[in-house]
mmCIF file of C-alpha atoms in Angstrom:
data_model
loop_
_atom_site.group_PDB
_atom_site.id
_atom_site.type_symbol
_atom_site.label_atom_id
_atom_site.label_comp_id
_atom_site.label_asym_id
_atom_site.label_seq_id
_atom_site.Cartn_x
_atom_site.Cartn_y
_atom_site.Cartn_z
ATOM 1 C CA UNK A 237 -4.644 -36.754 -3.168
ATOM 2 C CA UNK A 238 -1.901 -37.305 -0.700
ATOM 3 C CA UNK A 239 1.434 -35.450 -2.129
ATOM 4 C CA UNK A 240 3.891 -37.659 0.608
ATOM 5 C CA UNK A 241 6.187 -35.192 1.142
ATOM 6 C CA UNK A 242 8.200 -34.299 4.350
ATOM 7 C CA UNK A 243 5.982 -31.942 6.778
ATOM 8 C CA UNK A 244 8.326 -29.891 7.417
ATOM 9 C CA UNK A 245 7.554 -28.779 2.580
ATOM 10 C CA UNK A 246 3.158 -27.917 3.884
ATOM 11 C CA UNK A 247 4.245 -25.996 6.766
ATOM 12 C CA UNK A 248 6.737 -24.472 4.339
ATOM 13 C CA UNK A 249 4.315 -24.211 0.878
ATOM 14 C CA UNK A 250 2.310 -22.847 3.649
ATOM 15 C CA UNK A 251 4.066 -20.441 4.873
ATOM 16 C CA UNK A 252 6.105 -19.354 1.838
ATOM 17 C CA UNK A 253 3.113 -19.285 -0.448
ATOM 18 C CA UNK A 254 0.802 -16.438 2.405
ATOM 19 C CA UNK A 255 5.042 -14.420 1.656
ATOM 20 C CA UNK A 256 4.446 -14.567 -2.150
ATOM 21 C CA UNK A 257 1.264 -13.503 -2.197
ATOM 22 C CA UNK A 258 1.451 -10.372 0.094
ATOM 23 C CA UNK A 259 4.837 -9.888 -2.322
ATOM 24 C CA UNK A 260 2.665 -10.197 -4.958
ATOM 25 C CA UNK A 261 -0.377 -8.363 -4.597
ATOM 26 C CA UNK A 262 0.728 -5.333 -1.704
ATOM 27 C CA UNK A 263 3.251 -2.923 -3.401
ATOM 28 C CA UNK A 264 6.285 -2.675 -0.851
ATOM 29 C CA UNK A 265 5.130 1.190 1.017
ATOM 30 C CA UNK A 266 1.576 -0.452 2.116
ATOM 31 C CA UNK A 267 3.865 -3.548 3.521
ATOM 32 C CA UNK A 268 6.718 -1.289 6.026
ATOM 33 C CA UNK A 269 2.728 0.031 6.703
ATOM 34 C CA UNK A 270 0.586 -3.537 8.050
ATOM 35 C CA UNK A 271 3.830 -5.094 8.995
ATOM 36 C CA UNK A 272 3.850 -4.277 12.854
ATOM 37 C CA UNK A 273 -0.701 -4.616 12.816
ATOM 38 C CA UNK A 274 -0.096 -8.157 11.761
ATOM 39 C CA UNK A 275 2.460 -9.427 13.180
ATOM 40 C CA UNK A 276 1.258 -9.056 16.274
ATOM 41 C CA UNK A 277 -2.463 -10.086 15.294
ATOM 42 C CA UNK A 278 -1.829 -12.916 13.726
ATOM 43 C CA UNK A 279 1.432 -14.083 14.254
ATOM 44 C CA UNK A 280 1.098 -12.858 18.070
ATOM 45 C CA UNK A 281 -2.911 -13.845 18.564
ATOM 46 C CA UNK A 282 -2.657 -17.670 16.845
ATOM 47 C CA UNK A 283 0.339 -18.219 19.732
ATOM 48 C CA UNK A 284 -2.040 -16.760 22.272
ATOM 49 C CA UNK A 285 -5.310 -18.524 21.235
ATOM 50 C CA UNK A 286 -4.021 -21.496 19.997
ATOM 51 C CA UNK A 287 -2.529 -22.428 23.335
ATOM 52 C CA UNK A 288 -4.726 -22.060 25.047
ATOM 53 C CA UNK A 289 -6.709 -24.514 21.657
ATOM 54 C CA UNK A 290 -4.196 -26.957 23.223
ATOM 55 C CA UNK A 291 -4.263 -26.633 26.988
ATOM 56 C CA UNK A 292 -8.031 -26.922 26.417
ATOM 57 C CA UNK A 293 -7.730 -29.727 24.556
ATOM 58 C CA UNK A 294 -9.465 -28.347 21.358
ATOM 59 C CA UNK A 295 -6.521 -28.958 18.917
ATOM 60 C CA UNK A 296 -3.033 -30.090 19.045
ATOM 61 C CA UNK A 297 -0.261 -30.808 16.303
ATOM 62 C CA UNK A 298 2.732 -33.144 15.046
ATOM 63 C CA UNK A 299 5.024 -33.995 13.083
ATOM 64 C CA UNK A 300 6.498 -30.089 13.480
ATOM 65 C CA UNK A 301 9.654 -30.127 14.929
ATOM 66 C CA UNK A 302 12.515 -29.080 14.809
ATOM 67 C CA UNK A 303 11.257 -25.963 13.948
ATOM 68 C CA UNK A 304 8.570 -25.704 17.075
ATOM 69 C CA UNK A 305 7.525 -23.448 19.385
ATOM 70 C CA UNK A 306 6.417 -25.531 22.229
ATOM 71 C CA UNK A 307 3.592 -27.021 20.870
ATOM 72 C CA UNK A 308 3.124 -25.839 18.003
ATOM 73 C CA UNK A 309 4.829 -24.827 14.690
ATOM 74 C CA UNK A 310 6.480 -22.101 14.307
ATOM 75 C CA UNK A 311 5.526 -22.310 10.282
ATOM 76 C CA UNK A 312 2.285 -22.163 11.312
ATOM 77 C CA UNK A 313 2.312 -19.526 13.543
ATOM 78 C CA UNK A 314 4.724 -16.890 11.305
ATOM 79 C CA UNK A 315 2.243 -17.353 8.547
ATOM 80 C CA UNK A 316 -0.416 -15.828 9.784
ATOM 81 C CA UNK A 317 1.202 -12.431 10.154
ATOM 82 C CA UNK A 318 1.001 -12.400 6.227
ATOM 83 C CA UNK A 319 -2.639 -13.265 6.378
ATOM 84 C CA UNK A 320 -3.142 -10.186 8.552
ATOM 85 C CA UNK A 321 -1.939 -8.698 5.777
ATOM 86 C CA UNK A 322 -3.080 -9.752 3.039
ATOM 87 C CA UNK A 323 -6.585 -9.595 5.068
ATOM 88 C CA UNK A 324 -6.305 -5.783 6.234
ATOM 89 C CA UNK A 325 -5.018 -4.720 2.845
ATOM 90 C CA UNK A 326 -7.971 -5.699 0.462
ATOM 91 C CA UNK A 327 -10.549 -5.386 3.777
ATOM 92 C CA UNK A 328 -13.437 -3.578 1.709
ATOM 93 C CA UNK A 329 -14.104 0.081 2.217
ATOM 94 C CA UNK A 330 -17.405 0.050 1.508
ATOM 95 C CA UNK A 331 -20.115 1.609 3.222
ATOM 96 C CA UNK A 332 -21.690 -1.021 3.144
ATOM 97 C CA UNK A 333 -21.721 -3.146 5.866
ATOM 98 C CA UNK A 334 -22.796 -5.840 4.462
ATOM 99 C CA UNK A 335 -20.287 -6.492 2.951
ATOM 100 C CA UNK A 336 -18.155 -6.315 5.820
ATOM 101 C CA UNK A 337 -19.323 -8.976 7.115
ATOM 102 C CA UNK A 338 -19.765 -11.187 3.948
ATOM 103 C CA UNK A 339 -16.405 -10.498 3.421
ATOM 104 C CA UNK A 340 -14.965 -11.693 7.342
ATOM 105 C CA UNK A 341 -17.516 -14.715 7.060
ATOM 106 C CA UNK A 342 -15.456 -15.236 2.634
ATOM 107 C CA UNK A 343 -12.705 -14.882 5.519
ATOM 108 C CA UNK A 344 -14.185 -17.369 8.595
ATOM 109 C CA UNK A 345 -14.447 -20.184 5.924
ATOM 110 C CA UNK A 346 -11.254 -19.565 4.646
ATOM 111 C CA UNK A 347 -9.580 -20.258 7.060
ATOM 112 C CA UNK A 348 -11.839 -22.767 8.446
ATOM 113 C CA UNK A 349 -10.807 -24.957 4.912
ATOM 114 C CA UNK A 350 -7.378 -23.975 5.570
ATOM 115 C CA UNK A 351 -7.238 -26.188 9.282
ATOM 116 C CA UNK A 352 -9.451 -29.215 7.148
ATOM 117 C CA UNK A 353 -6.250 -28.982 4.864
ATOM 118 C CA UNK A 354 -4.372 -29.211 7.787
ATOM 119 C CA UNK A 355 -6.647 -32.314 9.515
ATOM 120 C CA UNK A 356 -6.140 -33.778 5.672
ATOM 121 C CA UNK A 357 -2.293 -33.390 5.965
ATOM 122 C CA UNK A 358 -1.629 -34.878 9.750
ATOM 123 C CA UNK A 359 -0.790 -32.147 11.015
ATOM 124 C CA UNK A 360 -3.802 -31.123 12.891
ATOM 125 C CA UNK A 361 -5.860 -33.189 14.733
ATOM 126 C CA UNK A 362 -8.866 -31.515 16.186
ATOM 127 C CA UNK A 363 -9.322 -33.212 19.866
ATOM 128 C CA UNK A 364 -13.113 -32.116 20.539
ATOM 129 C CA UNK A 365 -14.303 -30.111 17.930
ATOM 130 C CA UNK A 366 -13.282 -28.859 14.308
ATOM 131 C CA UNK A 367 -12.308 -27.026 11.449
ATOM 132 C CA UNK A 368 -15.399 -24.751 12.911
ATOM 133 C CA UNK A 369 -13.803 -24.521 16.178
ATOM 134 C CA UNK A 370 -11.279 -21.650 13.911
ATOM 135 C CA UNK A 371 -14.212 -20.569 11.945
ATOM 136 C CA UNK A 372 -16.036 -19.228 15.109
ATOM 137 C CA UNK A 373 -12.120 -18.575 16.151
ATOM 138 C CA UNK A 374 -11.207 -15.826 13.390
ATOM 139 C CA UNK A 375 -15.375 -14.835 12.570
ATOM 140 C CA UNK A 376 -14.383 -13.822 16.688
ATOM 141 C CA UNK A 377 -11.001 -12.590 16.085
ATOM 142 C CA UNK A 378 -11.318 -11.149 12.841
ATOM 143 C CA UNK A 379 -13.861 -9.003 14.182
ATOM 144 C CA UNK A 380 -12.388 -7.742 16.476
ATOM 145 C CA UNK A 381 -8.796 -7.169 14.064
ATOM 146 C CA UNK A 382 -10.738 -4.837 11.599
ATOM 147 C CA UNK A 383 -11.795 -2.607 14.133
ATOM 148 C CA UNK A 384 -8.749 -2.330 16.312
ATOM 149 C CA UNK A 385 -6.904 -1.495 12.192
ATOM 150 C CA UNK A 386 -9.897 1.088 11.999
ATOM 151 C CA UNK A 387 -9.902 3.497 15.078
ATOM 152 C CA UNK A 388 -5.748 3.726 14.100
ATOM 153 C CA UNK A 389 -6.422 4.879 10.874
ATOM 154 C CA UNK A 390 -9.565 6.767 12.300
ATOM 155 C CA UNK A 391 -6.846 8.611 14.848
ATOM 156 C CA UNK A 392 -3.196 8.329 12.610
ATOM 157 C CA UNK A 393 -5.824 10.445 10.067
ATOM 158 C CA UNK A 394 -4.608 14.377 10.222
ATOM 159 C CA UNK A 395 -8.011 16.465 11.615
ATOM 160 C CA UNK A 396 -9.226 19.453 9.390
#
């Protein structure tokens, strides 16, 4: 089903949809705590990885003017900040490792579905590969991000 909206609207719906989700589900104090982590690991890493994907001819974005940063759309880069904040906020705290891995696989699958939707909207073009690139990249990225976040949390806990 194609809505035939201007491409800018698709970017805005994606970005502001994620912003709505963090405002609806994450308490204000947690948003303040998670924002910089989300900006670094979400938008910062997405910017770097998407540039690498572009230069090794894996992906290419289309229809992104006037809000683009070189070869990348600004709105998708900004959308990863709230996405990371949501991922970290709902990160399972159970001791069972399989719950954590199921959570990471579910998020990686969701991220690859976003790639498929962007491809269907003719915003993202896979030159070599497909949405599985995003699945593998996000699986690695989410695992490393979780490890970093948990190490920061452990170092911020007061020792008794």
